PDB file of C-alpha atoms in Angstrom:
ATOM      1  CA  UNK A   1      -0.202  -3.201 -29.127  1.00 41.00           C
ATOM      2  CA  UNK A   2      -1.330   0.550 -29.305  1.00 44.00           C
ATOM      3  CA  UNK A   3       0.037   3.527 -31.359  1.00 44.00           C
ATOM      4  CA  UNK A   4       0.143   6.734 -29.719  1.00 40.00           C
ATOM      5  CA  UNK A   5      -2.599   9.132 -29.928  1.00 42.00           C
ATOM      6  CA  UNK A   6      -2.846  12.521 -28.383  1.00 44.00           C
ATOM      7  CA  UNK A   7      -6.537  11.714 -27.476  1.00 43.00           C
ATOM      8  CA  UNK A   8      -4.827   9.201 -24.208  1.00 49.00           C
ATOM      9  CA  UNK A   9      -3.925  10.293 -21.328  1.00 68.00           C
ATOM     10  CA  UNK A  10      -0.442   9.697 -20.782  1.00 74.00           C
ATOM     11  CA  UNK A  11       2.128  11.842 -18.630  1.00 91.00           C
ATOM     12  CA  UNK A  12       4.875   8.868 -17.827  1.00 97.00           C
ATOM     13  CA  UNK A  13       7.533   7.523 -20.170  1.00 98.00           C
ATOM     14  CA  UNK A  14      10.355   4.920 -19.360  1.00 98.00           C
ATOM     15  CA  UNK A  15      13.633   5.420 -21.165  1.00 98.00           C
ATOM     16  CA  UNK A  16      14.435   1.823 -23.159  1.00 98.00           C
ATOM     17  CA  UNK A  17      16.301   2.667 -26.094  1.00 96.00           C
ATOM     18  CA  UNK A  18      19.990   2.815 -25.010  1.00 94.00           C
ATOM     19  CA  UNK A  19      22.347   0.038 -26.381  1.00 89.00           C
ATOM     20  CA  UNK A  20      23.049  -0.555 -23.389  1.00 89.00           C
ATOM     21  CA  UNK A  21      27.227  -1.617 -24.602  1.00 90.00           C
ATOM     22  CA  UNK A  22      29.224  -1.817 -20.934  1.00 92.00           C
ATOM     23  CA  UNK A  23      26.456  -4.691 -19.942  1.00 94.00           C
ATOM     24  CA  UNK A  24      28.240  -6.599 -23.395  1.00 93.00           C
ATOM     25  CA  UNK A  25      26.863 -10.009 -23.144  1.00 93.00           C
ATOM     26  CA  UNK A  26      23.813  -9.123 -20.962  1.00 95.00           C
ATOM     27  CA  UNK A  27      22.440  -7.011 -23.814  1.00 96.00           C
ATOM     28  CA  UNK A  28      23.884  -9.421 -26.891  1.00 96.00           C
ATOM     29  CA  UNK A  29      20.000 -10.724 -27.273  1.00 97.00           C
ATOM     30  CA  UNK A  30      17.814  -8.305 -25.089  1.00 97.00           C
ATOM     31  CA  UNK A  31      17.620  -5.044 -24.627  1.00 97.00           C
ATOM     32  CA  UNK A  32      18.649  -3.410 -21.842  1.00 98.00           C
ATOM     33  CA  UNK A  33      15.909  -3.231 -19.851  1.00 98.00           C
ATOM     34  CA  UNK A  34      15.072  -6.644 -20.045  1.00 98.00           C
ATOM     35  CA  UNK A  35      17.861  -7.337 -18.198  1.00 98.00           C
ATOM     36  CA  UNK A  36      16.585  -9.112 -14.813  1.00 98.00           C
ATOM     37  CA  UNK A  37      17.249  -8.237 -10.882  1.00 98.00           C
ATOM     38  CA  UNK A  38      15.891 -11.071  -8.294  1.00 97.00           C
ATOM     39  CA  UNK A  39      14.752 -13.169 -11.453  1.00 97.00           C
ATOM     40  CA  UNK A  40      12.404 -10.306 -12.670  1.00 98.00           C
ATOM     41  CA  UNK A  41      13.195  -7.965 -15.603  1.00 98.00           C
ATOM     42  CA  UNK A  42      14.226  -4.469 -14.871  1.00 98.00           C
ATOM     43  CA  UNK A  43      11.570  -3.273 -17.201  1.00 98.00           C
ATOM     44  CA  UNK A  44       8.388  -5.368 -15.072  1.00 98.00           C
ATOM     45  CA  UNK A  45       9.782  -4.362 -11.919  1.00 98.00           C
ATOM     46  CA  UNK A  46       8.830  -1.266 -12.217  1.00 98.00           C
ATOM     47  CA  UNK A  47       5.414  -1.138 -15.079  1.00 98.00           C
ATOM     48  CA  UNK A  48       4.132  -2.940 -11.865  1.00 97.00           C
ATOM     49  CA  UNK A  49       4.795  -0.312  -9.330  1.00 97.00           C
ATOM     50  CA  UNK A  50       3.787   2.270 -11.586  1.00 96.00           C
ATOM     51  CA  UNK A  51       0.796  -0.152 -12.148  1.00 96.00           C
ATOM     52  CA  UNK A  52       0.188  -0.024  -8.210  1.00 95.00           C
ATOM     53  CA  UNK A  53       0.504   3.475  -7.575  1.00 94.00           C
ATOM     54  CA  UNK A  54      -2.394   4.564 -10.081  1.00 93.00           C
ATOM     55  CA  UNK A  55      -0.430   5.274 -12.922  1.00 95.00           C
ATOM     56  CA  UNK A  56      -2.727   4.148 -16.061  1.00 93.00           C
ATOM     57  CA  UNK A  57      -0.349   4.905 -19.127  1.00 95.00           C
ATOM     58  CA  UNK A  58       3.140   4.834 -19.926  1.00 96.00           C
ATOM     59  CA  UNK A  59       5.230   5.545 -23.629  1.00 96.00           C
ATOM     60  CA  UNK A  60       8.565   2.709 -24.022  1.00 98.00           C
ATOM     61  CA  UNK A  61      10.597   4.783 -26.243  1.00 97.00           C
ATOM     62  CA  UNK A  62      12.805   1.723 -27.866  1.00 97.00           C
ATOM     63  CA  UNK A  63      15.581   0.810 -30.777  1.00 97.00           C
ATOM     64  CA  UNK A  64      18.113  -1.154 -29.565  1.00 96.00           C
ATOM     65  CA  UNK A  65      16.552  -4.834 -29.743  1.00 97.00           C
ATOM     66  CA  UNK A  66      13.921  -3.708 -30.434  1.00 97.00           C
ATOM     67  CA  UNK A  67      11.162  -6.632 -30.974  1.00 98.00           C
ATOM     68  CA  UNK A  68      12.178  -7.765 -27.442  1.00 98.00           C
ATOM     69  CA  UNK A  69      10.538  -4.393 -25.687  1.00 98.00           C
ATOM     70  CA  UNK A  70       7.728  -4.263 -28.342  1.00 98.00           C
ATOM     71  CA  UNK A  71       7.184  -8.740 -27.076  1.00 98.00           C
ATOM     72  CA  UNK A  72       7.841  -7.544 -23.622  1.00 98.00           C
ATOM     73  CA  UNK A  73       4.711  -4.964 -24.245  1.00 98.00           C
ATOM     74  CA  UNK A  74       2.535  -7.269 -26.221  1.00 98.00           C
ATOM     75  CA  UNK A  75       3.305 -10.116 -23.595  1.00 97.00           C
ATOM     76  CA  UNK A  76       2.998  -7.849 -20.258  1.00 97.00           C
ATOM     77  CA  UNK A  77      -0.931  -6.236 -22.298  1.00 96.00           C
ATOM     78  CA  UNK A  78      -2.097  -9.381 -22.546  1.00 96.00           C
ATOM     79  CA  UNK A  79      -2.019 -10.206 -19.013  1.00 96.00           C
ATOM     80  CA  UNK A  80      -2.741  -6.709 -17.742  1.00 95.00           C
ATOM     81  CA  UNK A  81      -5.041  -3.980 -18.573  1.00 92.00           C
ATOM     82  CA  UNK A  82      -2.590  -1.611 -16.714  1.00 92.00           C
ATOM     83  CA  UNK A  83      -1.137   0.429 -17.085  1.00 95.00           C
ATOM     84  CA  UNK A  84      -2.069   0.642 -20.725  1.00 94.00           C
ATOM     85  CA  UNK A  85       1.833   0.523 -22.602  1.00 95.00           C
ATOM     86  CA  UNK A  86       2.767   2.885 -26.002  1.00 94.00           C
ATOM     87  CA  UNK A  87       5.609   1.707 -28.002  1.00 95.00           C
ATOM     88  CA  UNK A  88       7.222   4.821 -29.486  1.00 96.00           C
ATOM     89  CA  UNK A  89       9.484   2.927 -32.880  1.00 96.00           C
ATOM     90  CA  UNK A  90      13.156   4.862 -32.735  1.00 96.00           C
ATOM     91  CA  UNK A  91      14.895   3.593 -36.896  1.00 94.00           C
ATOM     92  CA  UNK A  92      17.591   5.909 -34.913  1.00 91.00           C
ATOM     93  CA  UNK A  93      18.126   6.445 -31.676  1.00 88.00           C
ATOM     94  CA  UNK A  94      17.997   9.937 -30.452  1.00 95.00           C
ATOM     95  CA  UNK A  95      19.504   9.873 -27.070  1.00 95.00           C
ATOM     96  CA  UNK A  96      17.583  10.501 -24.403  1.00 97.00           C
ATOM     97  CA  UNK A  97      16.359  13.927 -24.891  1.00 98.00           C
ATOM     98  CA  UNK A  98      15.127  13.357 -28.767  1.00 98.00           C
ATOM     99  CA  UNK A  99      13.270  10.101 -27.445  1.00 97.00           C
ATOM    100  CA  UNK A 100      11.088  12.773 -25.442  1.00 98.00           C
ATOM    101  CA  UNK A 101      11.086  15.521 -27.729  1.00 97.00           C
ATOM    102  CA  UNK A 102       9.191  11.964 -30.510  1.00 96.00           C
ATOM    103  CA  UNK A 103       7.180  11.254 -27.605  1.00 94.00           C
ATOM    104  CA  UNK A 104       6.299  15.139 -26.405  1.00 94.00           C
ATOM    105  CA  UNK A 105       2.460  15.640 -28.891  1.00 91.00           C
ATOM    106  CA  UNK A 106       0.962  12.727 -26.510  1.00 88.00           C
ATOM    107  CA  UNK A 107       2.117  13.769 -23.066  1.00 89.00           C
ATOM    108  CA  UNK A 108      -1.338  15.582 -22.041  1.00 84.00           C
ATOM    109  CA  UNK A 109       0.187  17.574 -19.198  1.00 84.00           C
ATOM    110  CA  UNK A 110       2.678  19.614 -18.729  1.00 88.00           C
ATOM    111  CA  UNK A 111       5.026  17.754 -15.775  1.00 93.00           C
ATOM    112  CA  UNK A 112       5.977  14.548 -17.054  1.00 97.00           C
ATOM    113  CA  UNK A 113       7.378  11.124 -15.727  1.00 98.00           C
ATOM    114  CA  UNK A 114      10.799  10.354 -17.466  1.00 99.00           C
ATOM    115  CA  UNK A 115      12.384   7.566 -16.171  1.00 99.00           C
ATOM    116  CA  UNK A 116      15.822   5.593 -17.368  1.00 98.00           C
ATOM    117  CA  UNK A 117      14.690   1.709 -18.331  1.00 95.00           C
ATOM    118  CA  UNK A 118      17.607   0.532 -16.300  1.00 94.00           C
ATOM    119  CA  UNK A 119      16.454   2.322 -12.870  1.00 97.00           C
ATOM    120  CA  UNK A 120      15.232   0.425 -10.424  1.00 98.00           C
ATOM    121  CA  UNK A 121      14.523   1.580  -6.928  1.00 98.00           C
ATOM    122  CA  UNK A 122      14.567  -0.201  -3.120  1.00 98.00           C
ATOM    123  CA  UNK A 123      11.768   1.839  -1.076  1.00 96.00           C
ATOM    124  CA  UNK A 124      10.273   2.092   2.261  1.00 91.00           C
ATOM    125  CA  UNK A 125       6.981   0.509   1.680  1.00 91.00           C
ATOM    126  CA  UNK A 126       5.196   3.594   3.081  1.00 91.00           C
ATOM    127  CA  UNK A 127       7.093   5.839   1.077  1.00 91.00           C
ATOM    128  CA  UNK A 128       6.537   6.808  -3.215  1.00 96.00           C
ATOM    129  CA  UNK A 129       8.984   7.983  -4.586  1.00 96.00           C
ATOM    130  CA  UNK A 130       6.915   9.293  -7.640  1.00 97.00           C
ATOM    131  CA  UNK A 131       4.165  10.771  -5.550  1.00 95.00           C
ATOM    132  CA  UNK A 132       6.969  12.960  -3.540  1.00 96.00           C
ATOM    133  CA  UNK A 133       8.666  13.518  -7.098  1.00 97.00           C
ATOM    134  CA  UNK A 134       5.062  15.101  -8.639  1.00 95.00           C
ATOM    135  CA  UNK A 135       4.013  16.339  -5.019  1.00 95.00           C
ATOM    136  CA  UNK A 136       7.061  18.985  -4.965  1.00 96.00           C
ATOM    137  CA  UNK A 137       6.829  19.719  -8.474  1.00 96.00           C
ATOM    138  CA  UNK A 138       5.710  22.668  -9.152  1.00 96.00           C
ATOM    139  CA  UNK A 139       6.022  24.269 -12.394  1.00 93.00           C
ATOM    140  CA  UNK A 140       6.011  28.005 -11.842  1.00 94.00           C
ATOM    141  CA  UNK A 141       9.608  27.881 -10.890  1.00 95.00           C
ATOM    142  CA  UNK A 142      11.012  24.066 -11.515  1.00 97.00           C
ATOM    143  CA  UNK A 143      11.732  22.931 -15.161  1.00 98.00           C
ATOM    144  CA  UNK A 144      13.141  19.417 -13.819  1.00 98.00           C
ATOM    145  CA  UNK A 145      12.876  18.364 -10.558  1.00 98.00           C
ATOM    146  CA  UNK A 146      15.091  15.294 -10.227  1.00 98.00           C
ATOM    147  CA  UNK A 147      14.372  12.114  -7.543  1.00 98.00           C
ATOM    148  CA  UNK A 148      19.115  12.223  -5.950  1.00 97.00           C
ATOM    149  CA  UNK A 149      20.353   9.404  -3.126  1.00 96.00           C
ATOM    150  CA  UNK A 150      23.713   9.608  -1.602  1.00 94.00           C
ATOM    151  CA  UNK A 151      26.039   7.796  -2.774  1.00 94.00           C
ATOM    152  CA  UNK A 152      25.932   5.300  -0.160  1.00 94.00           C
ATOM    153  CA  UNK A 153      22.757   4.049  -0.864  1.00 96.00           C
ATOM    154  CA  UNK A 154      23.703   4.129  -4.550  1.00 97.00           C
ATOM    155  CA  UNK A 155      24.127   0.252  -4.956  1.00 98.00           C
ATOM    156  CA  UNK A 156      26.343  -0.843  -7.801  1.00 97.00           C
ATOM    157  CA  UNK A 157      27.198   2.567  -8.105  1.00 95.00           C
ATOM    158  CA  UNK A 158      31.269   3.370  -8.742  1.00 91.00           C
ATOM    159  CA  UNK A 159      31.546   6.531  -9.326  1.00 90.00           C
ATOM    160  CA  UNK A 160      32.038  10.323  -7.707  1.00 90.00           C
ATOM    161  CA  UNK A 161      28.368  11.595  -7.619  1.00 92.00           C
ATOM    162  CA  UNK A 162      26.740  13.030 -10.195  1.00 92.00           C
ATOM    163  CA  UNK A 163      25.169  17.104  -8.579  1.00 92.00           C
ATOM    164  CA  UNK A 164      25.676  19.032  -5.678  1.00 88.00           C
ATOM    165  CA  UNK A 165      22.654  19.380  -3.392  1.00 86.00           C
ATOM    166  CA  UNK A 166      22.611  23.670  -2.817  1.00 79.00           C
ATOM    167  CA  UNK A 167      20.249  23.280   1.062  1.00 77.00           C
ATOM    168  CA  UNK A 168      18.625  20.433   3.328  1.00 77.00           C
ATOM    169  CA  UNK A 169      15.734  22.102   2.245  1.00 76.00           C
ATOM    170  CA  UNK A 170      12.859  18.674   0.710  1.00 81.00           C
ATOM    171  CA  UNK A 171      13.111  20.434  -2.767  1.00 85.00           C
ATOM    172  CA  UNK A 172      16.617  22.081  -3.239  1.00 86.00           C
ATOM    173  CA  UNK A 173      18.248  23.855  -6.283  1.00 86.00           C
ATOM    174  CA  UNK A 174      21.123  21.661  -7.777  1.00 87.00           C
ATOM    175  CA  UNK A 175      24.213  22.828  -9.419  1.00 85.00           C
ATOM    176  CA  UNK A 176      26.655  19.882 -11.630  1.00 82.00           C
ATOM    177  CA  UNK A 177      29.432  17.984  -9.419  1.00 69.00           C
ATOM    178  CA  UNK A 178      32.970  19.568 -10.065  1.00 67.00           C
ATOM    179  CA  UNK A 179      36.254  18.256  -9.626  1.00 61.00           C
ATOM    180  CA  UNK A 180      35.732  17.753  -5.539  1.00 57.00           C
ATOM    181  CA  UNK A 181      34.986  15.171  -3.495  1.00 58.00           C
ATOM    182  CA  UNK A 182      32.256  16.608  -1.571  1.00 56.00           C
ATOM    183  CA  UNK A 183      30.280  15.048   1.007  1.00 53.00           C
ATOM    184  CA  UNK A 184      27.489  16.597  -0.603  1.00 60.00           C
ATOM    185  CA  UNK A 185      27.825  15.072  -4.001  1.00 83.00           C
ATOM    186  CA  UNK A 186      24.613  13.140  -5.536  1.00 94.00           C
ATOM    187  CA  UNK A 187      23.586  10.182  -7.697  1.00 96.00           C
ATOM    188  CA  UNK A 188      21.062  10.910 -10.244  1.00 97.00           C
ATOM    189  CA  UNK A 189      18.562   7.815 -10.186  1.00 98.00           C
ATOM    190  CA  UNK A 190      17.571   7.794 -13.532  1.00 98.00           C
ATOM    191  CA  UNK A 191      13.101   9.542 -12.333  1.00 99.00           C
ATOM    192  CA  UNK A 192      12.797  12.768 -12.426  1.00 98.00           C
ATOM    193  CA  UNK A 193       9.411  15.485 -13.970  1.00 98.00           C
ATOM    194  CA  UNK A 194      10.208  17.054 -16.658  1.00 98.00           C
ATOM    195  CA  UNK A 195       8.747  20.647 -17.636  1.00 97.00           C
ATOM    196  CA  UNK A 196       7.503  20.393 -21.421  1.00 95.00           C
ATOM    197  CA  UNK A 197       8.080  23.958 -21.578  1.00 96.00           C
ATOM    198  CA  UNK A 198      11.870  23.300 -21.442  1.00 97.00           C
ATOM    199  CA  UNK A 199      11.888  21.838 -25.025  1.00 97.00           C
ATOM    200  CA  UNK A 200      10.265  24.914 -26.361  1.00 94.00           C
ATOM    201  CA  UNK A 201      13.470  26.375 -28.646  1.00 93.00           C
ATOM    202  CA  UNK A 202      15.126  22.874 -28.249  1.00 96.00           C
ATOM    203  CA  UNK A 203      16.240  22.634 -32.271  1.00 95.00           C
ATOM    204  CA  UNK A 204      18.050  19.557 -32.384  1.00 94.00           C
ATOM    205  CA  UNK A 205      16.341  16.382 -32.782  1.00 96.00           C
ATOM    206  CA  UNK A 206      18.791  13.816 -31.594  1.00 96.00           C
ATOM    207  CA  UNK A 207      20.098  15.330 -28.024  1.00 97.00           C
ATOM    208  CA  UNK A 208      21.239  13.936 -24.926  1.00 97.00           C
ATOM    209  CA  UNK A 209      18.707  15.053 -21.462  1.00 98.00           C
ATOM    210  CA  UNK A 210      22.172  16.530 -20.272  1.00 96.00           C
ATOM    211  CA  UNK A 211      21.274  19.447 -22.386  1.00 97.00           C
ATOM    212  CA  UNK A 212      18.117  20.293 -20.684  1.00 98.00           C
ATOM    213  CA  UNK A 213      19.862  20.177 -17.583  1.00 97.00           C
ATOM    214  CA  UNK A 214      22.627  22.254 -18.109  1.00 95.00           C
ATOM    215  CA  UNK A 215      19.677  24.780 -19.623  1.00 97.00           C
ATOM    216  CA  UNK A 216      17.359  24.665 -16.470  1.00 97.00           C
ATOM    217  CA  UNK A 217      20.975  24.668 -14.196  1.00 95.00           C
ATOM    218  CA  UNK A 218      21.615  28.157 -15.773  1.00 95.00           C
ATOM    219  CA  UNK A 219      17.686  29.373 -15.301  1.00 96.00           C
ATOM    220  CA  UNK A 220      17.593  28.951 -11.714  1.00 95.00           C
ATOM    221  CA  UNK A 221      15.059  25.854 -12.172  1.00 97.00           C
ATOM    222  CA  UNK A 222      16.727  22.436 -11.553  1.00 97.00           C
ATOM    223  CA  UNK A 223      15.675  21.242  -9.081  1.00 96.00           C
ATOM    224  CA  UNK A 224      16.080  17.971  -6.385  1.00 97.00           C
ATOM    225  CA  UNK A 225      15.050  15.623  -4.054  1.00 96.00           C
ATOM    226  CA  UNK A 226      16.512  13.104  -2.084  1.00 95.00           C
ATOM    227  CA  UNK A 227      14.988   8.924  -2.136  1.00 96.00           C
ATOM    228  CA  UNK A 228      14.624   7.340   0.619  1.00 93.00           C
ATOM    229  CA  UNK A 229      15.880   3.741   0.859  1.00 95.00           C
ATOM    230  CA  UNK A 230      18.512   2.604  -2.363  1.00 98.00           C
ATOM    231  CA  UNK A 231      19.297   2.999  -5.712  1.00 98.00           C
ATOM    232  CA  UNK A 232      19.644  -0.011  -7.631  1.00 98.00           C
ATOM    233  CA  UNK A 233      22.634   1.182 -10.285  1.00 97.00           C
ATOM    234  CA  UNK A 234      21.796  -1.462 -13.259  1.00 97.00           C
ATOM    235  CA  UNK A 235      25.370  -0.475 -14.926  1.00 95.00           C
ATOM    236  CA  UNK A 236      27.591  -3.341 -15.756  1.00 96.00           C
ATOM    237  CA  UNK A 237      27.674  -7.495 -15.331  1.00 97.00           C
ATOM    238  CA  UNK A 238      30.414  -6.408 -12.248  1.00 97.00           C
ATOM    239  CA  UNK A 239      27.465  -3.580 -10.586  1.00 97.00           C
ATOM    240  CA  UNK A 240      24.312  -7.105 -11.369  1.00 98.00           C
ATOM    241  CA  UNK A 241      26.216  -9.301  -8.668  1.00 98.00           C
ATOM    242  CA  UNK A 242      27.081  -6.413  -6.329  1.00 98.00           C
ATOM    243  CA  UNK A 243      23.483  -5.669  -7.152  1.00 98.00           C
ATOM    244  CA  UNK A 244      21.831  -8.936  -6.338  1.00 98.00           C
ATOM    245  CA  UNK A 245      24.448  -9.805  -3.230  1.00 98.00           C
ATOM    246  CA  UNK A 246      23.630  -6.428  -1.828  1.00 98.00           C
ATOM    247  CA  UNK A 247      19.929  -7.378  -1.846  1.00 98.00           C
ATOM    248  CA  UNK A 248      20.058 -11.283  -0.581  1.00 97.00           C
ATOM    249  CA  UNK A 249      23.030 -10.910   2.387  1.00 97.00           C
ATOM    250  CA  UNK A 250      20.783  -8.082   3.621  1.00 96.00           C
ATOM    251  CA  UNK A 251      17.746 -10.034   2.968  1.00 95.00           C
ATOM    252  CA  UNK A 252      16.056 -10.069   6.609  1.00 95.00           C
ATOM    253  CA  UNK A 253      16.748  -6.316   7.738  1.00 94.00           C
ATOM    254  CA  UNK A 254      15.269  -4.903   4.372  1.00 95.00           C
ATOM    255  CA  UNK A 255      11.997  -7.147   5.160  1.00 95.00           C
ATOM    256  CA  UNK A 256      12.147  -5.857   8.995  1.00 94.00           C
ATOM    257  CA  UNK A 257      12.464  -2.216   7.676  1.00 93.00           C
ATOM    258  CA  UNK A 258       9.782  -2.405   5.085  1.00 93.00           C
ATOM    259  CA  UNK A 259      12.294  -1.606   1.697  1.00 95.00           C
ATOM    260  CA  UNK A 260      10.552  -3.077  -1.261  1.00 95.00           C
ATOM    261  CA  UNK A 261      11.746  -3.200  -5.560  1.00 93.00           C
TER     262      UNK A 261
END
């Protein structure tokens, strides 16, 4: 396992430190990102995807059941040289924002790809959400660019949406969903590009990324693009059943339309 070293060129981080309490018995012995969907850990599916598009280095933070994450990193790294993975251990979990802040010294670029460890994207084989994020991120006026999904394409999701999209352009300013049932409500997939500079003046060490979303929104620098595909929201045992059923029942259709995990 590699130690964090500033000289390495890293611009990607997967957040794997969460407790996963809503998963109950599913996370009794393992960290939530190691839960399997289609017989493969979520974390492995996402790392395979990152490797396939040329991501060469990746930070993985860990806290709850950290030994299971660190074992995964060792085993994966034994079989694969890319991406090179770095463990960022949090003795006391720092929440999502604090976890990223702790790892800031290793990021060598202003724009960072940050991924929730329990999020899966069912995407078209000819469409790459990560490349789309990087292509559309403009640090001149964006602090954060989120990848959103329509509610009707968010499998395993039971809420009313997270954000309202303000326009129909490829990149749109967004704002927090208000207490309404607008059909324009979109769900945050957990995939995003963040400008390092938005962490300036954040003096806390333990905080949620929501703090940064609110800050960016107040500065009119919170933007989003829309996922071309399905967002698989792995949140509860019930959501796993729903996701597996969706993938199995629609297997032929998804294959014909060239959807891949």
